[in-house]
Amino acid sequence: MKTPQKVLYALCAVLLVFDIFIHKHGHFGWDDWFGFSAVYGIISCLVLVLGAKNLLLPLLKRDEAYYD
Amino acid sequence: MTSTVPPALIFVIGAFFIPFIKGKAKSIYLLLLPVIGFINLLNIPVGTHWVVNFLDSDLIFGQVDKLSLVWGYIFHIIAFLSILYAIHIKNDLEYWATFLYAGSALGVVFSGDLISLFCFWELMTIGSACLILARRTQRAYEAAFRYTLVHVAGGLILLAGIIIHISTTGSIEFKFLGLDSPGAWLIFIGFGVNCAWPILHAWLPDAYPEATFSGAVVLSTFTTKTAVYVLARAFPGADVLILIGATMTVFPIFYALVENDLRKVLSYSLIDQVGFMVVGIGIGTELALNGVAAHAFCHILYKALLFMSMGSVLHMTGKIKATELGGLSKYMPLTSIFCIVGAASIAGLPFFNGFISKTMIIDATGTEHHNFAWLALMFASASAIIIPGIKVPYLAFFGKESNVTASEAPKNMLIAMGITAFLCFFIGVVPSTLYSILPFPVDYVPYTVAHVITKLELLLFAAAACVFLMNKGIYPEELRKIYLDTDWFYRKGGMLFLKFARCPVEWFDKHFGEAYMKVITKPGLKFSQGVWKIFDVEIVDGLVNQTAKFVRDCGEHVRQYQTGHVRNYAMMMVIGFVIILYLFIG
């Protein structure tokens, strides 16, 4: 694994540790749960990448000369 | 007060002198115009100015309050920066279009009545279309044509709404309208076309990537943000905007993820960011509207910076597709740093300006307990670090090696990018500078431990997940393909329609064209030939040649518009104007 990636994963781990101690002022209750932002970040990325790859790409992909 | 003039006037009038000034003086003139405009703006006191009585109604060219001033400031700043960025290209058409476009956008922002607003609104379309035409490629001509048609249609809807509104309420004042009459709804939709609402949005990623390398920087600033301004003034708190805005924040990112043209990626992410503002307007609380103004200000800066960095890549290499680029950081180190600053800002990393404005809108959404809109905005925030945060700098400047070589961009471009990058960073570190000019008193602290940690968590985990998917080969690679969007309906659907409609249209066009030739063109030509003979002998050649060169230059591009569509539109405008006249006099 390359160094920048190691740093990124390490930072994520450090943030999770911080998450235990901070006092959040959420609006809904569930957004105060431990690691909510982290999990939501991962879910967002998965939805985005998999959605684009499996829905948008096969359905709407055309040749570059499609409109010419 | 007596020493100031309407902000639009300096740019619009100033634009017409550009072709007559040569050499170094031109560069100085171009850079001075926005500076003079800005000094003028600083001296205008809050209030209503320049009221012109027109047919028993008051046209107001200076509705100056804290809301319009935010847009006024940033429009001047970006006009200066984009001119500095393009000062070396020596393209009169582009300079002229930039000032006409920026000036009319300022006209919209400071107009206090619907009639002058509409006139400036249409003028914006002309200026912006010229920035696309200035690319001088067949693709650009076609894109500019489609762009114009969409905005002409949007303008017609707006005009219809304005006429109905005036005839029912009897007032031409531009203020809070609310969605309680058909006229207001039409005005609302007319604004929505320029705001790139879902389904109505396709003109944006269709046209902006076809503009000149510097024109796209200007385009990314004015049209959509002017629309955000008018919506914030006329329709704050309209619930439907929350739904529209939330949709805008989500769907364009999927396109941005797969798109190959990097300026198209930026165009889609522009819609996504404007979605934040639209949600904020829909919520309509003081915090939300402050957030909208702040986000418009910050967004204009970092979006311009991103378009500048990609413009530099296009300008120096002639390429902009991800599949043809890569590894440029060793040739263009400064540009790549500026691009990363822009990417960090749009992602909303702490200490960059996206953080201090985006969180305001998200918090306002949470405070009002719009949980779905809040989740949409959080999704869009998390995605912003992937698209364009990681994607654009990575594919252009790092990533796989391409055989493209380049040198660093010219000095003026680097300085323009440097100033923009500095502003993105400075506002991020000292948010009070921006907060002090917002429409309402700001009682918001962006840098709390909880804010910073949760935001970083969201962004870094999304980034880590993205890197993981890339390593596993799940993340889709950019392909030499295009992706269908709603412009399909008027690009392919339009062709189909034309096939059927060709006969009557051709007949009409032929006869109309003949009549036009007989009544207007031929007598006009005869007259001008006569005048020309006198002029040629009497007037010094130099001035005429210069004017002619500029006019021919413009004319060559305007010729693209000499088609039935625009003529019909002109006719509609005349009819509309007659109706308005009738309403006033009758």
XYZ file of C-alpha atoms in Angstrom:
654
model
C 0.000 0.000 0.000
C 1.258 3.486 -0.877
C 2.073 5.991 1.857
C -0.691 8.551 1.108
C -3.269 5.807 1.404
C -1.810 4.657 4.714
C -2.019 8.244 5.979
C -5.645 8.503 4.844
C -6.681 5.285 6.596
C -4.746 6.300 9.727
C -6.483 9.696 9.804
C -9.837 7.947 9.565
C -8.940 5.807 12.572
C -7.836 8.870 14.576
C -11.115 10.641 13.745
C -13.113 7.687 15.038
C -11.232 7.926 18.335
C -12.053 11.637 18.559
C -15.685 10.829 17.800
C -15.976 9.004 21.143
C -15.107 12.108 23.132
C -16.781 15.010 21.339
C -20.166 16.328 22.322
C -22.373 16.664 19.255
C -25.390 18.928 18.860
C -27.324 17.030 16.207
C -30.751 17.937 14.927
C -32.427 14.556 14.641
C -31.025 12.374 17.415
C -29.677 9.694 15.119
C -27.062 12.034 13.723
C -25.441 12.040 17.178
C -24.728 8.318 17.092
C -21.125 7.232 17.279
C -19.562 7.107 13.812
C -22.710 8.265 12.005
C -20.789 10.597 9.688
C -18.187 7.940 8.963
C -20.762 5.323 8.024
C -22.773 7.833 6.016
C -19.625 8.870 4.135
C -18.901 5.264 3.185
C -22.526 4.610 2.192
C -22.570 7.775 0.069
C -19.461 6.693 -1.773
C -20.817 3.188 -2.399
C -24.192 4.487 -3.618
C -22.484 6.991 -5.886
C -19.917 4.675 -7.444
C -22.122 1.593 -7.742
C -25.130 3.619 -8.892
C -23.164 5.379 -11.607
C -21.470 2.167 -12.693
C -24.486 -0.120 -12.749
C -27.330 2.226 -13.667
C -26.157 5.351 -15.456
C -23.274 3.802 -17.382
C -25.103 0.946 -19.119
C -28.316 2.900 -19.692
C -27.104 6.243 -20.994
C -23.684 5.543 -22.511
C -23.359 6.427 -26.212
C -20.548 6.884 -28.731
C -18.859 10.278 -28.825
C -20.198 10.818 -32.354
C -23.785 10.094 -31.307
C -25.086 13.603 -31.982
C -22.957 14.345 -35.074
C -24.868 59.602 -4.202
C -24.482 62.167 -6.958
C -21.036 60.821 -7.755
C -22.151 57.233 -8.335
C -23.784 55.583 -11.336
C -25.736 52.298 -11.707
C -23.168 49.457 -11.488
C -24.410 47.891 -14.722
C -23.764 51.093 -16.637
C -19.985 51.101 -16.154
C -19.620 47.597 -17.595
C -22.196 47.783 -20.375
C -21.126 51.210 -21.650
C -17.465 50.439 -20.988
C -17.707 47.313 -23.141
C -18.433 49.321 -26.266
C -15.141 51.234 -26.142
C -13.000 48.094 -25.985
C -12.408 47.717 -29.762
C -11.222 51.318 -30.073
C -8.373 51.054 -27.597
C -5.140 49.405 -28.641
C -2.034 47.872 -27.146
C -1.055 48.292 -23.518
C -3.745 50.903 -22.985
C -6.363 48.242 -23.711
C -5.036 45.911 -21.009
C -5.021 48.762 -18.511
C -8.518 49.822 -19.556
C -9.873 46.275 -19.215
C -8.407 45.833 -15.747
C -9.463 49.301 -14.620
C -13.133 48.881 -15.541
C -13.974 46.410 -12.749
C -11.852 48.396 -10.279
C -13.732 51.612 -11.074
C -16.977 49.639 -10.873
C -16.026 48.304 -7.454
C -15.112 51.752 -6.085
C -18.405 53.049 -7.464
C -20.262 50.197 -5.756
C -18.580 50.865 -2.409
C -19.821 54.459 -2.563
C -23.463 53.630 -3.242
C -25.465 53.924 -0.020
C -28.123 51.331 0.830
C -31.517 52.407 -0.520
C -33.434 52.858 -3.758
C -31.688 54.876 -6.440
C -31.998 55.832 -10.102
C -35.756 55.716 -10.426
C -36.773 56.501 -13.994
C -40.386 57.189 -14.775
C -41.474 55.225 -17.811
C -45.098 55.163 -18.970
C -46.413 56.053 -15.514
C -44.378 53.322 -13.862
C -41.097 53.568 -12.030
C -38.125 51.686 -13.427
C -35.649 51.215 -10.592
C -32.005 50.692 -11.539
C -30.650 50.706 -8.022
C -32.315 48.488 -5.459
C -29.327 48.439 -3.149
C -29.590 46.444 0.069
C -27.470 43.898 1.911
C -28.742 41.038 -0.233
C -27.993 42.606 -3.612
C -24.646 43.962 -2.386
C -23.230 40.466 -1.695
C -23.784 39.577 -5.354
C -22.561 43.000 -6.435
C -19.237 42.567 -4.628
C -18.467 39.081 -5.865
C -19.501 39.882 -9.457
C -17.006 42.750 -9.533
C -14.263 40.618 -7.999
C -14.753 37.797 -10.462
C -15.007 40.175 -13.436
C -11.580 41.527 -12.496
C -10.073 38.070 -11.960
C -11.428 36.569 -15.156
C -10.236 39.537 -17.203
C -6.787 39.253 -15.595
C -6.844 35.542 -16.389
C -7.538 36.240 -20.064
C -5.655 39.506 -20.525
C -3.109 37.928 -22.892
C -5.534 36.501 -25.455
C -6.337 39.752 -27.292
C -9.814 38.701 -28.314
C -12.108 41.725 -28.462
C -15.260 39.689 -28.872
C -14.539 37.825 -25.657
C -13.704 40.957 -23.648
C -16.771 42.709 -24.980
C -18.987 39.720 -24.175
C -17.514 39.407 -20.679
C -18.359 42.993 -19.771
C -21.769 42.930 -21.423
C -22.567 39.692 -19.596
C -21.193 40.776 -16.207
C -22.781 44.212 -16.584
C -26.216 42.841 -17.380
C -25.909 40.382 -14.479
C -25.237 43.391 -12.241
C -28.245 45.047 -13.859
C -30.455 42.131 -12.835
C -29.066 42.105 -9.306
C -29.696 45.798 -8.684
C -32.942 46.222 -10.609
C -36.000 46.945 -8.504
C -38.627 46.396 -11.170
C -39.581 43.495 -13.402
C -39.244 45.300 -16.734
C -35.638 46.411 -16.402
C -34.900 43.021 -14.823
C -36.248 41.284 -17.915
C -34.230 43.485 -20.289
C -30.985 42.777 -18.417
C -31.959 39.103 -18.209
C -32.097 38.892 -22.017
C -28.910 40.906 -22.421
C -27.155 38.281 -20.283
C -28.113 35.593 -22.807
C -26.473 37.567 -25.620
C -23.265 38.172 -23.683
C -22.964 34.596 -22.500
C -23.698 33.084 -25.917
C -20.872 35.184 -27.400
C -18.449 33.628 -24.894
C -19.308 30.231 -26.358
C -19.212 31.484 -29.966
C -15.770 32.971 -29.359
C -14.331 29.424 -29.338
C -14.889 29.495 -33.136
C -15.425 25.788 -33.672
C -18.400 24.130 -35.297
C -19.237 22.355 -32.041
C -19.179 25.657 -30.180
C -21.458 27.311 -32.745
C -23.958 24.501 -32.407
C -23.760 24.502 -28.619
C -24.222 28.277 -28.511
C -27.252 27.942 -30.737
C -28.861 25.357 -28.461
C -27.889 27.458 -25.436
C -29.590 30.500 -26.927
C -32.746 28.597 -27.817
C -33.134 27.243 -24.278
C -32.626 30.678 -22.739
C -34.905 32.296 -25.281
C -37.604 29.810 -24.280
C -36.916 30.488 -20.593
C -37.025 34.220 -21.280
C -40.408 33.860 -22.979
C -41.835 32.027 -19.978
C -40.466 34.754 -17.737
C -41.934 37.465 -19.964
C -45.333 35.778 -19.993
C -45.198 35.541 -16.192
C -44.231 39.198 -15.867
C -47.073 40.324 -18.144
C -49.652 38.273 -16.240
C -48.248 39.463 -12.915
C -48.382 43.109 -13.938
C -51.867 42.853 -15.377
C -53.255 41.182 -12.238
C -51.450 43.171 -9.541
C -50.795 46.394 -11.439
C -47.329 46.591 -9.899
C -44.025 46.206 -11.696
C -42.030 46.204 -8.484
C -39.562 43.353 -8.067
C -39.742 42.172 -4.470
C -41.104 39.157 -2.574
C -43.624 37.536 -4.939
C -44.589 34.211 -3.385
C -46.141 31.325 -5.299
C -49.803 32.234 -5.159
C -50.677 33.272 -8.698
C -50.144 31.880 -12.203
C -47.987 34.889 -13.094
C -45.668 34.209 -10.165
C -45.428 30.547 -11.126
C -44.344 31.422 -14.667
C -41.763 33.881 -13.336
C -40.613 31.125 -10.967
C -40.120 28.655 -13.842
C -38.437 31.317 -15.995
C -35.906 31.835 -13.204
C -35.601 28.061 -12.871
C -34.335 27.633 -16.430
C -31.346 29.861 -15.672
C -30.911 28.166 -12.301
C -30.445 24.788 -14.073
C -33.235 22.963 -12.281
C -33.503 19.238 -12.901
C -34.780 18.435 -16.420
C -34.264 22.102 -17.348
C -30.534 21.800 -16.562
C -29.103 20.172 -19.673
C -28.103 23.456 -21.339
C -25.380 23.919 -18.726
C -23.203 20.811 -19.198
C -23.965 21.042 -22.914
C -22.728 24.604 -23.403
C -20.091 25.437 -20.768
C -17.548 22.821 -21.856
C -17.733 24.215 -25.400
C -16.847 27.779 -24.348
C -13.351 29.220 -24.691
C -10.873 28.269 -21.986
C -11.412 31.618 -20.283
C -15.059 32.089 -21.256
C -16.088 29.087 -19.151
C -14.684 30.840 -16.061
C -16.996 33.788 -16.666
C -19.957 31.583 -17.565
C -19.601 29.537 -14.391
C -20.186 32.695 -12.365
C -23.086 34.731 -13.607
C -26.119 32.946 -15.063
C -26.878 30.450 -12.308
C -25.928 32.756 -9.447
C -28.057 35.590 -10.806
C -30.937 33.108 -10.875
C -30.163 32.162 -7.263
C -30.298 35.843 -6.338
C -33.681 36.514 -7.958
C -35.118 33.369 -6.384
C -33.789 34.417 -2.976
C -35.436 37.806 -3.360
C -38.767 36.756 -4.844
C -39.417 33.262 -3.483
C -37.690 32.674 -0.129
C -39.427 29.957 1.869
C -41.135 28.322 -1.138
C -41.273 24.684 0.019
C -41.061 23.236 -3.475
C -37.538 24.659 -3.746
C -36.339 22.250 -1.055
C -37.362 19.305 -3.222
C -35.951 20.869 -6.388
C -32.686 21.792 -4.654
C -32.259 18.395 -3.008
C -32.697 16.693 -6.399
C -30.145 19.090 -7.874
C -27.590 18.190 -5.243
C -27.857 14.466 -5.873
C -28.328 13.477 -9.525
C -25.585 15.519 -11.276
C -22.816 13.826 -9.265
C -23.596 10.514 -10.944
C -23.008 12.133 -14.338
C -19.903 13.890 -13.042
C -18.495 10.548 -11.903
C -18.557 8.953 -15.339
C -17.971 11.990 -17.580
C -14.728 12.102 -19.525
C -14.560 15.832 -20.377
C -13.189 17.435 -17.212
C -14.974 20.738 -17.792
C -18.197 18.765 -18.137
C -17.428 17.178 -14.763
C -17.115 20.697 -13.332
C -20.358 21.750 -15.018
C -22.293 18.923 -13.406
C -20.759 19.622 -10.023
C -21.739 23.286 -10.497
C -25.413 22.222 -10.670
C -24.866 20.150 -7.539
C -23.492 23.157 -5.638
C -26.256 25.472 -6.858
C -28.643 22.847 -5.450
C -27.366 23.703 -1.946
C -28.359 27.322 -2.516
C -31.788 26.376 -3.872
C -32.461 24.252 -0.771
C -31.388 27.200 1.388
C -33.831 29.520 -0.401
C -36.595 26.949 0.062
C -35.969 26.882 3.805
C -35.953 30.663 3.865
C -34.892 31.283 7.463
C -32.329 33.975 8.249
C -29.615 31.363 8.789
C -30.533 29.653 5.507
C -30.557 32.864 3.460
C -27.267 33.924 5.012
C -25.994 30.506 3.998
C -27.261 31.025 0.443
C -25.499 34.370 0.099
C -22.308 33.033 1.677
C -22.345 29.898 -0.440
C -22.972 31.858 -3.630
C -19.961 34.039 -2.772
C -17.665 31.112 -1.936
C -18.942 28.894 -4.718
C -18.253 31.544 -7.343
C -14.649 31.757 -6.135
C -13.785 28.070 -5.984
C -15.754 27.194 -9.129
C -13.970 29.942 -11.037
C -10.671 28.625 -9.659
C -11.440 25.076 -10.811
C -12.543 26.291 -14.244
C -9.385 28.432 -14.413
C -7.139 25.470 -13.650
C -8.879 23.278 -16.226
C -8.849 26.224 -18.633
C -5.071 26.369 -18.184
C -4.790 22.675 -18.995
C -6.914 23.149 -22.112
C -5.017 26.297 -23.110
C -1.558 24.770 -22.672
C -2.182 21.236 -23.966
C -5.243 21.614 -26.194
C -6.733 18.617 -24.415
C -9.381 18.356 -21.697
C -10.525 14.736 -21.758
C -9.501 12.598 -18.805
C -8.509 9.744 -21.113
C -5.948 11.988 -22.818
C -4.493 13.639 -19.714
C -2.473 12.671 -16.663
C 0.780 13.403 -14.882
C 0.760 17.122 -15.695
C 1.818 18.159 -12.180
C 5.502 18.038 -13.106
C 4.952 20.435 -16.019
C 2.369 22.673 -14.336
C 3.145 22.523 -10.607
C 1.538 25.848 -9.687
C -1.638 25.189 -11.651
C -1.972 21.807 -9.972
C -1.615 23.389 -6.514
C -4.320 25.934 -7.364
C -6.545 23.146 -8.644
C -6.090 21.270 -5.364
C -7.030 24.415 -3.402
C -10.196 24.698 -5.512
C -10.925 21.014 -4.968
C -10.411 21.310 -1.207
C -12.731 24.311 -1.153
C -15.543 22.642 -3.078
C -15.193 19.545 -0.903
C -15.655 21.797 2.113
C -12.509 20.804 4.002
C -11.963 22.915 7.146
C -9.897 26.086 6.501
C -11.266 26.424 2.979
C -14.215 28.592 2.076
C -16.611 25.770 1.138
C -16.601 24.666 4.772
C -17.824 27.920 6.245
C -20.695 28.397 3.774
C -21.934 24.893 3.021
C -22.265 23.997 6.704
C -24.532 27.024 7.221
C -27.084 25.700 4.724
C -26.806 22.130 6.038
C -27.300 23.349 9.620
C -30.290 25.468 8.588
C -31.810 22.363 6.973
C -31.245 20.401 10.169
C -32.597 23.130 12.420
C -35.868 23.093 10.457
C -35.922 19.265 10.615
C -36.051 18.567 6.904
C -34.481 15.157 7.335
C -34.547 14.017 3.687
C -33.137 17.278 2.392
C -30.481 17.080 5.129
C -29.529 13.550 4.060
C -29.371 14.685 0.407
C -27.068 17.570 1.300
C -24.863 15.283 3.410
C -24.692 12.839 0.498
C -23.714 15.668 -1.835
C -21.107 16.908 0.664
C -19.554 13.480 0.990
C -19.566 13.073 -2.785
C -17.953 16.454 -3.355
C -14.624 15.154 -2.093
C -14.746 12.384 -4.683
C -16.279 14.421 -7.528
C -14.657 16.780 -8.343
C -12.428 16.818 -5.218
C -10.281 13.812 -6.022
C -11.276 13.093 -9.616
C -10.364 16.360 -11.336
C -6.896 17.030 -9.851
C -6.004 13.328 -9.900
C -6.890 12.678 -13.529
C -5.353 15.880 -14.876
C -2.226 16.320 -12.803
C -1.435 12.932 -11.282
C -2.642 9.448 -12.105
C -1.392 7.527 -15.088
C 1.315 9.025 -17.253
C 0.118 10.431 -20.543
C 2.370 11.449 -23.406
C 1.113 15.015 -23.089
C 3.762 17.581 -22.261
C 3.106 21.196 -21.419
C 4.651 24.262 -19.897
C 3.291 26.266 -16.991
C 0.484 28.710 -17.834
C 1.335 32.388 -18.599
C 2.019 34.689 -15.651
C -1.276 36.583 -15.757
C -3.218 33.321 -15.555
C -1.110 32.166 -12.621
C -1.605 35.472 -10.798
C -5.377 35.328 -11.364
C -5.492 31.757 -10.058
C -3.198 32.675 -7.172
C -5.447 35.534 -6.033
C -8.565 33.352 -6.327
C -6.898 30.525 -4.412
C -5.786 32.973 -1.729
C -9.351 34.274 -1.357
C -10.696 30.703 -1.060
C -8.199 30.019 1.718
C -8.451 33.410 3.438
C -12.251 33.358 3.691
C -11.992 29.800 4.998
C -9.615 30.843 7.770
C -11.198 34.230 8.587
C -14.912 33.653 7.929
C -15.847 36.887 9.710
C -14.756 38.845 6.598
C -17.542 37.228 4.626
C -20.042 36.971 7.479
C -19.903 40.737 8.016
C -21.413 41.451 4.573
C -24.243 38.882 4.729
C -27.893 40.048 4.561
C -28.756 39.203 8.192
C -26.737 39.414 11.412
C -24.685 36.242 11.716
C -24.902 34.194 14.866
C -23.100 31.170 13.548
C -19.788 29.610 14.558
C -18.445 27.295 11.868
C -15.337 26.149 13.722
C -16.601 24.091 16.620
C -14.877 20.820 17.490
C -18.018 18.848 16.676
C -18.440 20.537 13.274
C -14.834 19.965 12.258
C -14.617 16.360 13.435
C -17.938 15.207 11.973
C -17.288 16.964 8.675
C -13.793 15.484 8.405
C -15.166 12.085 9.291
C -17.755 12.304 6.517
C -15.238 13.472 3.925
C -12.273 11.280 4.790
C -14.286 8.089 5.130
C -15.920 8.783 1.768
C -12.464 9.396 0.286
C -11.096 6.238 1.891
C -13.994 4.204 0.528
C -13.358 5.693 -2.907
C -9.651 4.817 -2.781
C -10.566 1.310 -1.671
C -12.950 0.903 -4.624
C -10.267 2.203 -6.994
C -7.744 -0.314 -5.691
C -10.228 -3.137 -6.111
C -10.965 -2.029 -9.683
C -14.644 -1.421 -8.917
C -14.500 2.333 -9.564
C -15.413 2.778 -13.260
C -12.673 4.161 -15.481
C -13.383 7.150 -17.709
C -14.340 6.073 -21.206
C -14.308 7.850 -24.547
C -18.076 8.074 -24.453
C -20.835 10.585 -23.867
C -23.844 10.152 -21.610
C -27.397 11.069 -22.574
C -29.064 13.843 -20.664
C -32.337 15.706 -21.078
C -30.874 17.693 -23.976
C -31.543 14.502 -25.955
C -35.155 15.633 -26.290
C -34.307 18.761 -28.197
C -31.249 17.418 -29.972
C -32.594 14.098 -31.251
C -36.277 14.834 -30.705
C -35.816 18.172 -32.443
C -34.385 16.443 -35.524
C -37.397 14.131 -35.638
C -39.753 17.047 -35.265
C -37.926 18.901 -38.024
C -38.384 15.992 -40.409
C -42.144 16.280 -40.077
C -42.346 20.009 -39.747
C -39.924 20.815 -42.525
C -42.538 21.447 -45.230
C -44.603 24.238 -43.593
C -41.568 25.743 -41.918
C -39.585 25.805 -45.132
C -42.492 27.411 -46.933
C -42.836 30.043 -44.244
C -39.123 30.686 -44.037
C -38.829 31.072 -47.797
C -41.642 33.578 -48.082
C -40.771 35.415 -44.915
C -37.154 35.562 -46.063
C -38.167 36.958 -49.443
C -40.371 39.601 -47.890
C -37.613 40.475 -45.435
C -35.182 40.805 -48.334
C -37.520 43.089 -50.280
C -38.677 45.286 -47.433
C -35.635 45.518 -45.176
C -32.423 44.211 -46.692
C -32.476 45.701 -50.216
C -33.574 49.246 -49.334
C -31.177 49.119 -46.402
C -28.353 48.044 -48.672
C -29.115 50.807 -51.169
C -29.217 53.373 -48.443
C -26.017 52.171 -46.856
C -24.248 52.065 -50.223
C -25.128 55.709 -50.746
C -24.028 56.662 -47.278
C -20.902 54.580 -47.583
C -19.771 56.543 -50.663
C -20.045 59.821 -48.791
C -18.412 58.412 -45.688
C -15.546 56.845 -47.559
C -14.534 60.163 -49.023
C -15.246 62.320 -46.010
C -14.191 60.346 -42.923
C -10.721 59.297 -41.901
C -10.147 55.700 -42.911
C -8.547 54.507 -39.711
C -11.608 54.780 -37.489
C -13.874 53.193 -40.067
C -11.538 50.284 -40.633
C -11.335 49.527 -36.955
C -15.066 49.676 -36.452
C -15.648 47.608 -39.548
C -13.214 44.962 -38.405
C -14.955 44.617 -35.066
C -18.416 44.658 -36.596
C -17.397 42.090 -39.186
C -15.963 39.944 -36.439
C -19.184 40.132 -34.456
C -21.272 39.830 -37.596
C -19.569 36.619 -38.583
C -20.663 35.068 -35.340
C -24.026 36.691 -35.177
C -24.690 35.259 -38.636
C -25.154 31.945 -36.896
C -28.294 33.404 -35.443
C -29.808 34.493 -38.728
C -32.367 31.764 -38.671
C -36.090 31.596 -38.389
C -36.043 30.718 -34.673
C -34.446 33.907 -33.500
C -36.438 36.020 -35.896
C -39.614 34.463 -34.568
C -38.435 35.210 -31.094
C -37.782 38.808 -32.011
C -41.327 38.938 -33.319
C -42.623 37.474 -30.052
C -40.628 40.051 -28.119
C -42.165 42.845 -30.161
C -45.642 41.418 -29.616
C -44.908 41.107 -25.898
C -43.666 44.653 -25.776
C -46.808 45.885 -27.534
C -48.918 44.006 -24.987
C -47.030 45.631 -22.122
C -47.444 49.047 -23.743
C -51.136 48.370 -24.173
C -51.478 47.360 -20.536
C -49.828 50.544 -19.378
C -51.615 52.927 -21.643
C -54.952 51.114 -21.493
